[in-house]
Amino acid sequence: MIPARYGASRFPGKLMQDLGGKPVIVRTYEAAKETNLFDEVFVVTDSEIIFSEIEQQGGKAIMSKIEHESGSDRIAEAVEDMDVDIVVNVQGDEPFTNREGLEQVLKLFKGDDADKIDLASLMTEIHDWKEISDPNCVKVIVDKDNFAQYFSRSPIPYPRDKNIAVQYYKHKGIYAFRKQALMDFYRLPMRTLEAAEKIECIRYLEYGKNIKMAVTNVQGIEIDTPEDLIRANKALRQKNEIAVNNKYRNFPMVPKVVFGAGSFDQLSSILAAQRKDKAPFIFLVDEVFKNNNEILDHINLHFNDKLLFISADEEPKTVQVDQIVKEIKSEFTNKPSGIIGIGGGTILDLAKAVSIILTNKGSAADYQGWDLVKNKAVYHVGVPTISGTGAEVSRTTVLTGPIKKLGINSDFTPFDQVVLDPNLTAGVAKNQWFYTGMDCFIHCVESLNGTFLNAFSQSYGEKAYDLCKEIFLGNSLSEAESRAKLMMASWHGGMSIAYSQVGVAHAMSYGLSYVLGTKHGIGNCIVFDHLEEFYPKDVVLFKQMVVKYNIEIPTGLCANLTDTQLNTMIDIALSLVPLWENALGENWETIMTRERLRELYLKM
Ligand code: NAD
Ligand code: ZN
């Protein structure tokens, strides 16, 4: 049984954080299953998000009916009516749980003194006084037969005589109970020693139960803090799991694209060929076009086709995707013939996500991450009306979810068809044109200066970079030429990061956006303006562009943040490991410390 509480006090939502493309809790579940030691493995949780995540991955989950004080209570409720002899508790935040430790604990129930054991647990040697004296590390002392005598957050024993060599042990959160012991625990009230130390297993000792300990030397990584998560992601990569995938990715591209001023006219005939009987096309159109007949007249609604106007005032959210899907499903019995997104990055990302969730059960939040989507999406078409994000070519759709801001990155995400008509971008206001255009410029800078650079991303990145310089610093282009070129720069910029990564500006901009809701384009500009130490010559160019177009970059955003807000911002930024690794290399953590990041944010 893996108890999984959603709200952890030190690191809220940690079990749903991304660990090498899967949430921590899924990793723990899979690790427990892979040991092949159990007849059944269940996650027991208070959270519907965790519940549906596990079910989605084909695992077994149980919702607890009652609020619980502890993980043991939670699993006791779950096993009360099950016919089991031994119940093993694996902590949800131990994704590297391995066979060896669990096997040792289970073996105790077959030993000579097995009939004396009410429950068994694990301990590991510790030597570092910093760890011994750390109250977050629970120590245990045992008798000569390894039965636990006491658990404490204090160093036990106290080393009054420094000449006596004592072995200190740290308690590891794996327990195996006889069912009776677990049920007793559930029914017996907490006493003062347990309450004072906040250590569950003291209750057994207080009621005279016998806890036998096994020693293990395997050091897993528990996920208690954002730093642990970073370490864990690194450990996973070292196991080569994602390194392999990332190195030679088999990358889908947009298979069909039509380009040119006026090409939007083609949309109707393109769609006609894709229409399935009575299944409608759903158009998701930026609200800014509500009264724009030139655009609306070209959207020929047929039969039961539906047009939804959507505001791009805020970054797209997983709940918004779920809502649109619900609306479509409640109105139509047939799966739509297609989803057409007409707008900027916000609307394009929504269109991609809606087309995915129409064929994949659950919430959009369940698919934030790498390659979590199982079924092919509904046919989807992207028609950008502002250039720069590269969302029209990319393999991701960036969404803000309940606990993270992360794309649905999958082979099914890219559009089946894109229409690139520069005429559609004619009405974009100057500031917005600049912010979104700079997204493209920054994609190129981050890709071209990154450690992941390769000939594929370089060839696209250099072209887009040159186009940006021509558009934003040159003087020779007509307005129409400039719009057409920016459309292609956006495309190439998107292709460039497909086979590499973005960098410092994007990592920090995600932090701003998560905490303050700052939109992507302007957020990148706010950050990039202060990144001269990382991208010296390009920040100079950027500043020239700002002056040339008389753009105002907001300042003072972080001046009045609370400590909690600032820390969340730092956590979100630091969790984007691949971006930092691309920008600063493998040892990025020594370069970009929390303190340095804090100082940078405080400048903004
Ligand atoms: P946007 O879609 O948020 O639109 C910005 C503003 O411009 C909105 O007010 C919109 O109504 C308006 N607008 C759009 N077209 C217009 C037109 N033709 N005339 C007048 N106004 C128009 O802006 P964006 O910068 O294109 O997109 C930002 C979003 O893109 C963010 O949510 C970001 O996360 C996402 N993004 C996605 C990817 C990806 O690969 N999927 C990459 C980068 C950014
Ligand atoms: Zn971007």
XYZ file of C-alpha atoms and ligand atoms in Angstrom:
649
model
C 0.000 0.000 0.000
C 1.365 3.406 -0.978
C -0.274 6.167 1.040
C -0.302 9.369 -0.999
C -1.420 12.623 0.510
C -1.676 15.476 -1.957
C -0.760 18.395 0.320
C 2.662 17.859 1.866
C 3.593 20.643 4.238
C 7.166 21.119 3.050
C 6.613 20.693 -0.691
C 2.938 20.902 -1.686
C 1.864 18.781 -4.597
C 5.228 17.027 -4.639
C 3.793 13.640 -5.576
C 2.516 15.061 -8.850
C 5.793 16.800 -9.737
C 7.497 15.651 -12.877
C 10.234 13.082 -12.498
C 11.666 12.180 -15.878
C 8.345 12.578 -17.659
C 6.106 10.932 -15.065
C 4.727 12.165 -11.766
C 6.681 11.089 -8.674
C 3.774 8.948 -7.408
C 3.613 7.007 -10.684
C 7.342 6.313 -10.455
C 6.890 5.026 -6.896
C 3.959 2.843 -7.938
C 5.889 1.358 -10.841
C 8.950 0.775 -8.677
C 6.852 -1.114 -6.104
C 5.237 -3.241 -8.801
C 8.546 -3.988 -10.469
C 9.868 -5.645 -7.317
C 7.457 -8.529 -7.998
C 7.245 -9.086 -4.248
C 3.552 -8.345 -3.811
C 0.280 -9.927 -4.766
C -1.270 -6.489 -5.112
C -0.047 -2.890 -5.137
C -2.402 0.012 -4.381
C -2.028 3.759 -4.011
C -4.293 5.036 -1.228
C -4.985 8.712 -1.566
C -7.130 11.668 -0.536
C -6.704 13.276 -3.947
C -8.733 12.782 -7.087
C -5.831 14.057 -9.141
C -3.557 11.320 -7.834
C -6.336 8.743 -8.039
C -7.047 9.389 -11.706
C -3.348 9.667 -12.559
C -2.735 6.147 -11.229
C -5.838 4.740 -12.906
C -4.836 6.430 -16.150
C -1.494 4.658 -16.008
C -3.263 1.344 -15.605
C -2.534 1.116 -11.868
C -4.795 0.467 -8.905
C -5.822 3.258 -6.588
C -8.169 3.595 -3.640
C -9.726 6.842 -2.436
C -9.723 7.141 1.339
C -13.132 7.996 2.670
C -11.978 9.716 5.812
C -9.482 12.436 6.715
C -6.422 10.782 8.207
C -3.672 11.873 10.545
C -1.096 9.530 9.112
C -0.215 7.251 6.245
C -0.742 4.178 8.453
C -4.290 5.275 9.253
C -4.912 5.776 5.583
C -3.812 2.288 4.635
C -5.512 0.747 7.668
C -8.831 2.069 6.400
C -8.077 0.629 2.973
C -7.133 -2.896 4.134
C -9.736 -3.211 6.886
C -11.963 -5.428 4.756
C -9.248 -7.076 2.713
C -8.088 -10.606 3.333
C -4.364 -10.059 3.821
C -1.650 -11.333 6.136
C 1.127 -8.815 5.650
C 0.707 -5.260 4.508
C 3.711 -3.287 3.352
C 3.696 0.485 3.485
C 5.853 2.134 0.821
C 6.027 5.939 1.040
C 4.652 7.794 -1.965
C 7.690 10.044 -2.097
C 10.178 7.173 -2.514
C 10.285 6.745 -6.293
C 13.534 4.789 -6.115
C 12.136 2.108 -3.854
C 13.953 -1.056 -4.830
C 13.553 -4.748 -4.359
C 16.472 -5.236 -1.997
C 15.176 -3.214 0.958
C 11.648 -4.555 0.718
C 12.882 -8.093 0.403
C 14.954 -7.738 3.572
C 11.957 -6.511 5.530
C 9.743 -9.316 4.266
C 12.404 -11.933 5.025
C 12.162 -11.061 8.727
C 8.709 -12.655 8.797
C 10.339 -15.960 7.927
C 13.140 -15.736 10.507
C 13.515 -17.533 13.849
C 11.765 -14.892 15.888
C 9.045 -14.273 13.305
C 6.213 -15.011 15.716
C 7.403 -12.203 17.999
C 7.245 -9.595 15.234
C 4.247 -7.263 14.995
C 5.838 -5.177 12.332
C 9.151 -4.804 10.577
C 10.985 -1.822 9.183
C 14.271 -0.677 7.689
C 17.199 1.352 8.903
C 20.411 2.514 7.328
C 23.758 3.514 8.799
C 24.550 7.200 9.048
C 27.893 8.757 9.844
C 27.661 12.471 9.192
C 26.979 14.463 12.364
C 25.005 16.971 10.340
C 22.592 14.214 9.426
C 22.640 12.668 12.893
C 21.642 15.979 14.455
C 19.113 16.921 11.749
C 15.575 16.666 13.211
C 14.208 15.786 9.765
C 16.211 12.589 9.954
C 14.581 10.095 12.331
C 17.082 7.995 14.271
C 16.433 4.587 15.775
C 18.158 2.526 18.449
C 17.806 -1.260 18.617
C 18.498 -4.081 21.046
C 20.895 -6.940 20.338
C 18.310 -8.709 18.173
C 17.535 -5.584 16.174
C 14.173 -4.922 17.820
C 13.546 -1.192 17.940
C 13.852 0.428 21.362
C 13.077 3.982 20.452
C 12.793 6.364 17.497
C 13.702 10.016 17.827
C 14.495 13.206 15.999
C 17.196 13.841 18.619
C 20.538 12.133 18.210
C 20.177 8.860 20.104
C 22.211 7.823 21.930
C 23.708 11.097 23.152
C 27.512 10.780 22.690
C 28.608 11.870 26.128
C 31.699 9.703 25.875
C 33.196 10.545 22.505
C 35.579 7.587 22.734
C 32.819 5.003 22.484
C 32.183 4.178 18.857
C 28.436 4.153 18.309
C 26.722 3.284 15.080
C 23.865 5.679 14.346
C 20.938 4.486 12.283
C 18.429 6.426 10.281
C 14.927 5.043 10.038
C 13.635 4.491 6.505
C 9.946 4.833 5.779
C 9.206 1.276 4.744
C 7.043 -0.854 7.057
C 5.623 -4.337 6.866
C 2.759 -4.983 9.288
C 0.848 -7.972 10.329
C -2.677 -6.906 9.584
C -3.613 -7.108 13.260
C -0.867 -4.681 14.287
C -1.987 -2.200 11.687
C -5.632 -2.403 12.739
C -4.625 -1.981 16.388
C -2.688 1.113 15.463
C -5.722 2.501 13.685
C -7.921 2.049 16.751
C -5.505 3.046 19.499
C -5.272 6.727 20.410
C -2.054 8.645 19.994
C -0.015 9.090 23.162
C 2.356 11.840 24.170
C 5.695 10.469 22.944
C 4.358 10.059 19.442
C 2.663 13.460 19.591
C 5.819 15.177 20.796
C 8.177 13.628 18.240
C 5.662 13.433 15.392
C 6.870 9.924 14.581
C 4.126 7.401 13.892
C 5.901 4.186 14.786
C 6.482 5.339 18.351
C 2.807 4.472 18.911
C 3.607 0.775 18.516
C 6.331 1.009 21.101
C 4.080 2.909 23.462
C 1.579 0.043 23.242
C 4.220 -2.641 23.678
C 4.397 -3.921 20.098
C 7.607 -5.405 18.699
C 9.235 -3.745 15.733
C 12.047 -5.685 14.148
C 14.520 -3.695 12.081
C 16.572 -4.811 9.085
C 19.687 -2.942 7.966
C 20.039 -1.777 4.388
C 22.778 0.165 2.713
C 20.793 1.205 -0.310
C 20.284 4.948 -0.239
C 17.224 5.962 -2.211
C 16.251 9.566 -2.770
C 13.145 10.714 -0.941
C 11.421 13.697 -2.461
C 11.021 16.138 0.399
C 12.091 19.378 -1.214
C 12.404 20.868 -4.716
C 16.163 20.248 -4.439
C 15.502 16.541 -3.902
C 13.439 16.552 -7.060
C 16.287 18.092 -9.014
C 18.674 15.469 -7.634
C 16.213 12.723 -8.435
C 15.766 13.898 -12.002
C 19.505 13.880 -12.393
C 19.797 10.393 -10.942
C 17.164 9.177 -13.353
C 18.921 10.665 -16.321
C 22.106 9.028 -15.221
C 20.234 5.775 -15.377
C 20.057 6.747 -19.043
C 16.337 6.517 -19.250
C 15.597 9.838 -20.805
C 19.050 10.565 -22.103
C 18.456 7.882 -24.684
C 15.130 9.304 -25.740
C 16.381 12.826 -25.896
C 19.416 12.112 -27.922
C 17.772 10.633 -30.976
C 14.193 11.709 -30.839
C 11.920 10.534 -33.585
C 10.261 13.825 -34.177
C 6.905 14.334 -35.874
C 6.466 17.486 -37.948
C 3.442 19.318 -39.241
C 2.686 17.283 -42.372
C 0.825 19.959 -44.326
C 1.260 23.685 -44.505
C -0.060 26.345 -46.845
C 1.688 29.732 -46.939
C 1.017 33.145 -48.428
C -0.959 36.361 -48.120
C -4.575 35.374 -48.721
C -4.029 31.648 -48.167
C -6.637 31.652 -45.405
C -9.148 31.351 -48.280
C -8.003 27.770 -48.676
C -9.255 26.707 -45.293
C -12.777 25.763 -46.398
C -11.666 23.434 -49.139
C -8.957 21.917 -46.954
C -11.540 21.121 -44.306
C -14.144 19.816 -46.771
C -11.866 16.896 -47.554
C -11.655 16.012 -43.854
C -15.320 16.228 -42.962
C -16.769 13.058 -41.492
C -20.452 12.713 -42.095
C -22.378 14.480 -39.363
C -19.371 15.272 -37.222
C -18.881 19.030 -36.849
C -15.770 21.169 -37.118
C -15.191 23.204 -33.982
C -13.508 26.574 -34.476
C -11.723 28.088 -31.507
C -11.249 31.722 -32.459
C -9.561 34.533 -30.545
C -12.226 36.824 -29.155
C -10.380 39.788 -30.653
C -11.938 38.782 -34.016
C -15.504 38.839 -32.720
C -16.466 41.740 -34.990
C -13.931 41.156 -37.708
C -16.051 40.161 -40.684
C -13.106 39.815 -42.993
C -11.975 36.844 -40.957
C -15.366 35.514 -39.906
C -16.677 35.539 -43.493
C -13.926 33.161 -44.480
C -14.913 30.672 -41.837
C -17.685 28.922 -43.694
C -19.706 27.210 -41.027
C -21.517 24.181 -42.436
C -24.212 21.952 -40.956
C -23.621 21.807 -37.235
C -20.134 23.335 -37.166
C -19.532 25.424 -34.091
C -17.579 28.588 -33.474
C -16.367 29.407 -29.971
C -14.808 32.794 -29.243
C -12.097 32.519 -26.650
C -10.293 35.224 -24.765
C -6.497 35.263 -24.898
C -6.231 37.570 -21.901
C -4.815 34.815 -19.759
C -2.446 31.951 -20.445
C -4.344 28.745 -21.290
C -5.277 26.475 -18.402
C -5.964 22.780 -18.067
C -9.386 23.512 -16.531
C -10.234 25.642 -19.560
C -9.355 22.736 -21.873
C -11.487 20.364 -19.779
C -14.387 22.807 -19.881
C -14.295 23.173 -23.672
C -14.101 19.398 -24.127
C -17.051 18.944 -21.784
C -19.051 21.510 -23.723
C -18.309 19.809 -27.044
C -19.102 16.345 -25.690
C -22.383 17.427 -24.168
C -23.527 19.073 -27.394
C -22.449 16.480 -29.973
C -22.710 12.734 -29.900
C -20.169 12.340 -32.700
C -16.511 13.063 -32.176
C -15.785 16.303 -34.121
C -14.325 16.108 -37.621
C -11.692 18.540 -36.482
C -10.612 21.359 -34.181
C -9.428 24.582 -35.792
C -7.529 27.104 -33.706
C -7.399 30.654 -35.067
C -5.345 33.065 -32.967
C -2.022 33.481 -31.196
C -0.054 30.969 -29.138
C -2.791 30.943 -26.518
C -5.538 29.792 -28.904
C -3.249 27.447 -30.854
C -2.227 25.704 -27.646
C -5.843 25.394 -26.542
C -6.808 23.896 -29.902
C -4.026 21.318 -29.685
C -4.944 20.382 -26.123
C -8.688 20.147 -26.824
C -8.075 17.846 -29.784
C -6.023 15.573 -27.505
C -8.429 15.454 -24.573
C -11.339 14.643 -26.896
C -9.784 11.223 -27.472
C -8.003 10.684 -24.145
C -9.962 10.271 -20.940
C -9.484 12.353 -17.835
C -8.227 15.894 -17.483
C -5.679 17.844 -19.515
C -3.678 18.047 -16.277
C -3.135 14.285 -16.477
C -1.095 14.694 -19.646
C 1.229 17.557 -18.701
C 4.640 16.080 -19.256
C 6.488 14.059 -21.872
C 4.737 11.379 -23.900
C 1.845 10.721 -21.569
C -0.809 10.896 -24.306
C -2.038 7.457 -25.365
C -4.500 8.000 -28.197
C -4.212 9.900 -31.444
C -5.837 13.336 -31.231
C -8.776 14.541 -33.304
C -7.652 16.135 -36.618
C -6.501 19.648 -35.765
C -5.601 22.737 -37.735
C -3.644 25.791 -36.610
C -4.059 29.251 -38.089
C -1.713 31.717 -36.371
C -2.771 35.364 -36.289
C 0.331 36.655 -34.528
C 3.892 35.443 -35.053
C 6.675 34.434 -32.735
C 5.829 31.584 -30.370
C 6.382 28.749 -32.815
C 3.280 27.106 -31.299
C 2.154 26.445 -34.884
C 5.001 23.937 -35.400
C 5.813 22.705 -31.945
C 5.216 19.326 -30.336
C 3.917 20.878 -27.151
C 0.983 22.827 -25.781
C 1.897 24.872 -22.739
C -0.760 24.788 -20.043
C -1.090 26.069 -16.523
C -2.447 23.254 -14.395
C -3.434 22.950 -10.751
C 0.150 22.331 -9.692
C 2.448 23.107 -12.555
C 2.950 24.962 -15.743
C 4.049 22.394 -18.265
C 3.321 21.376 -21.819
C 1.537 18.331 -23.098
C 4.510 17.172 -25.095
C 3.627 14.264 -27.349
C 3.716 12.888 -30.865
C 0.002 13.621 -31.128
C 0.321 17.295 -30.244
C 1.510 18.865 -33.548
C -1.100 20.170 -35.932
C -2.163 18.037 -38.891
C -2.433 21.174 -40.984
C -1.248 24.756 -40.632
C -2.368 27.784 -42.604
C 0.206 30.586 -42.650
C -1.430 33.757 -43.934
C 0.563 36.892 -43.054
C -2.506 39.037 -43.748
C -4.048 37.694 -40.561
C -1.348 39.341 -38.461
C -1.976 42.838 -39.817
C -4.046 44.061 -36.870
C -1.657 43.193 -34.072
C -0.843 46.146 -31.780
C 2.783 47.281 -31.733
C 3.671 46.251 -28.189
C 2.131 42.816 -28.602
C 3.850 42.362 -31.973
C 7.119 43.123 -30.237
C 6.605 40.856 -27.218
C 5.539 37.848 -29.274
C 8.217 38.546 -31.909
C 10.821 38.625 -29.153
C 9.669 35.178 -28.052
C 11.040 34.011 -31.392
C 14.252 36.028 -31.050
C 14.794 34.596 -27.554
C 14.089 31.039 -28.734
C 16.925 31.478 -31.229
C 19.333 33.059 -28.745
C 18.705 30.332 -26.178
C 18.967 27.544 -28.688
C 22.084 28.900 -30.430
C 23.911 29.549 -27.155
C 22.848 26.325 -25.494
C 24.930 23.262 -24.749
C 22.376 21.077 -26.569
C 23.045 22.818 -29.880
C 23.390 20.582 -32.910
C 23.351 21.063 -36.680
C 19.589 20.485 -36.861
C 18.591 23.179 -34.396
C 21.410 25.450 -35.495
C 20.300 25.528 -39.127
C 16.783 26.580 -38.187
C 17.926 28.818 -35.346
C 20.421 30.805 -37.389
C 17.875 31.470 -40.119
C 15.264 32.649 -37.633
C 17.838 34.764 -35.783
C 18.868 36.531 -38.995
C 15.245 37.111 -39.953
C 14.590 38.653 -36.528
C 17.536 41.018 -36.896
C 16.322 42.035 -40.352
C 12.796 42.609 -39.070
C 13.533 44.325 -35.774
C 16.765 46.203 -36.551
C 16.841 46.663 -40.336
C 15.163 49.432 -42.295
C 14.592 47.890 -45.710
C 11.425 45.830 -45.303
C 7.908 46.917 -46.150
C 5.350 46.277 -43.474
C 3.873 43.342 -45.427
C 7.288 41.797 -46.080
C 8.128 42.150 -42.432
C 4.956 40.316 -41.398
C 5.585 37.484 -43.863
C 9.172 37.126 -42.688
C 8.234 37.139 -39.027
C 5.767 34.355 -39.726
C 8.604 32.239 -41.123
C 10.990 33.282 -38.352
C 8.448 31.980 -35.845
C 8.270 28.675 -37.716
C 12.047 28.284 -37.869
C 12.491 29.374 -34.251
C 9.999 26.707 -33.199
C 11.828 24.077 -35.253
C 15.122 25.140 -33.722
C 14.037 24.472 -30.141
C 12.338 21.239 -31.161
C 15.690 19.525 -31.317
C 17.298 21.478 -28.482
C 15.844 23.548 -25.648
C 15.213 27.058 -24.462
C 17.219 28.532 -21.610
C 17.506 31.024 -18.753
C 14.884 33.529 -19.940
C 12.214 30.878 -20.408
C 12.920 29.148 -17.093
C 12.613 32.456 -15.248
C 9.648 33.611 -17.287
C 7.746 30.433 -16.328
C 8.323 31.353 -12.674
C 6.935 34.868 -13.231
C 3.992 33.493 -15.106
C 3.148 30.851 -12.505
C 3.159 33.270 -9.591
C 2.018 36.520 -11.196
C 0.205 35.351 -14.312
C 2.649 37.322 -16.480
C 2.083 36.383 -20.117
C 4.761 34.467 -21.966
C 5.982 37.089 -24.455
C 6.151 40.050 -22.124
C 7.533 37.842 -19.327
C 10.410 36.767 -21.557
C 11.152 40.410 -22.368
C 11.089 41.437 -18.689
C 13.578 38.695 -17.877
C 15.782 38.931 -20.956
C 16.377 42.634 -20.307
C 18.444 41.578 -17.250
C 20.362 38.631 -18.666
C 23.463 40.355 -19.998
C 25.736 38.038 -18.004
C 24.329 35.031 -19.849
C 23.627 36.371 -23.338
C 25.780 39.540 -23.515
C 25.702 40.481 -27.194
C 22.067 39.540 -27.707
C 20.839 41.528 -24.720
C 22.567 44.542 -26.289
C 20.699 43.891 -29.559
C 17.473 43.432 -27.630
C 17.897 46.766 -25.899
C 18.468 48.433 -29.287
C 15.216 46.943 -30.538
C 13.378 48.162 -27.454
C 14.640 51.684 -28.107
C 13.970 51.553 -31.843
C 10.307 50.693 -31.330
C 9.927 52.695 -28.165
C 8.677 49.685 -26.203
C 8.085 49.878 -22.513
C 9.351 46.896 -20.535
C 7.567 46.735 -17.157
C 9.778 46.918 -14.053
C 9.361 46.438 -10.320
C 7.270 43.252 -10.626
C 9.102 41.415 -7.880
C 9.620 44.336 -5.513
C 6.663 43.533 -3.272
C 6.568 39.767 -3.444
C 6.171 37.848 -0.205
C 8.893 35.363 0.689
C 6.535 32.516 -0.149
C 5.801 33.944 -3.583
C 9.457 34.485 -4.306
C 10.283 30.966 -3.174
C 7.562 29.466 -5.338
C 8.880 31.461 -8.286
C 12.365 30.088 -7.638
C 11.049 26.532 -7.213
C 9.138 26.663 -10.481
C 12.104 28.079 -12.366
C 14.571 25.572 -10.878
C 12.313 22.627 -11.604
C 12.853 23.184 -15.355
C 16.034 21.138 -15.308
C 16.551 20.637 -19.073
C 16.369 24.389 -19.689
C 19.104 25.090 -17.161
C 21.192 22.249 -18.370
C 20.945 23.538 -21.906
C 21.804 27.077 -20.826
C 24.564 26.440 -18.309
C 25.749 22.888 -18.770
C 25.657 19.855 -16.526
C 26.929 21.705 -13.480
C 24.267 24.367 -13.733
C 23.305 23.967 -10.076
C 26.636 25.343 -8.950
C 26.163 28.342 -11.225
C 22.476 29.067 -10.693
C 21.927 28.846 -6.962
C 18.682 29.871 -5.245
C 20.418 33.005 -3.970
C 21.580 34.034 -7.411
C 18.141 33.440 -8.858
C 16.577 35.445 -6.057
C 18.904 38.369 -6.770
C 18.026 38.229 -10.462
C 14.285 38.160 -9.781
C 14.578 41.065 -7.382
C 15.987 43.188 -10.224
C 12.785 42.682 -12.218
P -1.559 35.399 -27.425
O -2.143 34.324 -28.200
O -1.691 35.337 -25.953
O -2.161 36.761 -27.945
C -1.659 38.003 -27.449
C -2.659 39.106 -27.698
O -2.708 39.396 -29.086
C -4.062 38.709 -27.284
O -4.666 39.829 -26.674
C -4.731 38.399 -28.601
O -6.120 38.631 -28.535
C -4.056 39.363 -29.528
N -4.057 39.025 -30.946
C -3.735 37.839 -31.526
N -3.809 37.943 -32.866
C -4.199 39.203 -33.139
C -4.444 39.921 -34.344
N -4.265 39.369 -35.541
N -4.839 41.188 -34.243
C -4.976 41.788 -33.037
N -4.750 41.174 -31.876
C -4.357 39.891 -31.924
O -0.010 35.653 -27.739
P 1.186 34.761 -28.181
O 2.376 35.500 -27.730
O 1.093 34.378 -29.599
O 1.013 33.431 -27.358
C 1.418 33.292 -26.029
C 1.107 31.892 -25.599
O 1.814 30.976 -26.415
C 1.492 31.584 -24.190
O 0.406 30.954 -23.556
C 2.653 30.646 -24.303
O 2.710 29.722 -23.249
C 2.362 29.959 -25.591
N 3.546 29.417 -26.244
C 3.438 28.172 -26.740
C 4.495 27.584 -27.372
C 4.359 26.213 -27.912
O 5.323 25.673 -28.437
N 3.225 25.577 -27.817
C 5.696 28.274 -27.538
C 5.793 29.555 -27.012
C 4.702 30.119 -26.378
Zn 8.780 30.962 -25.818
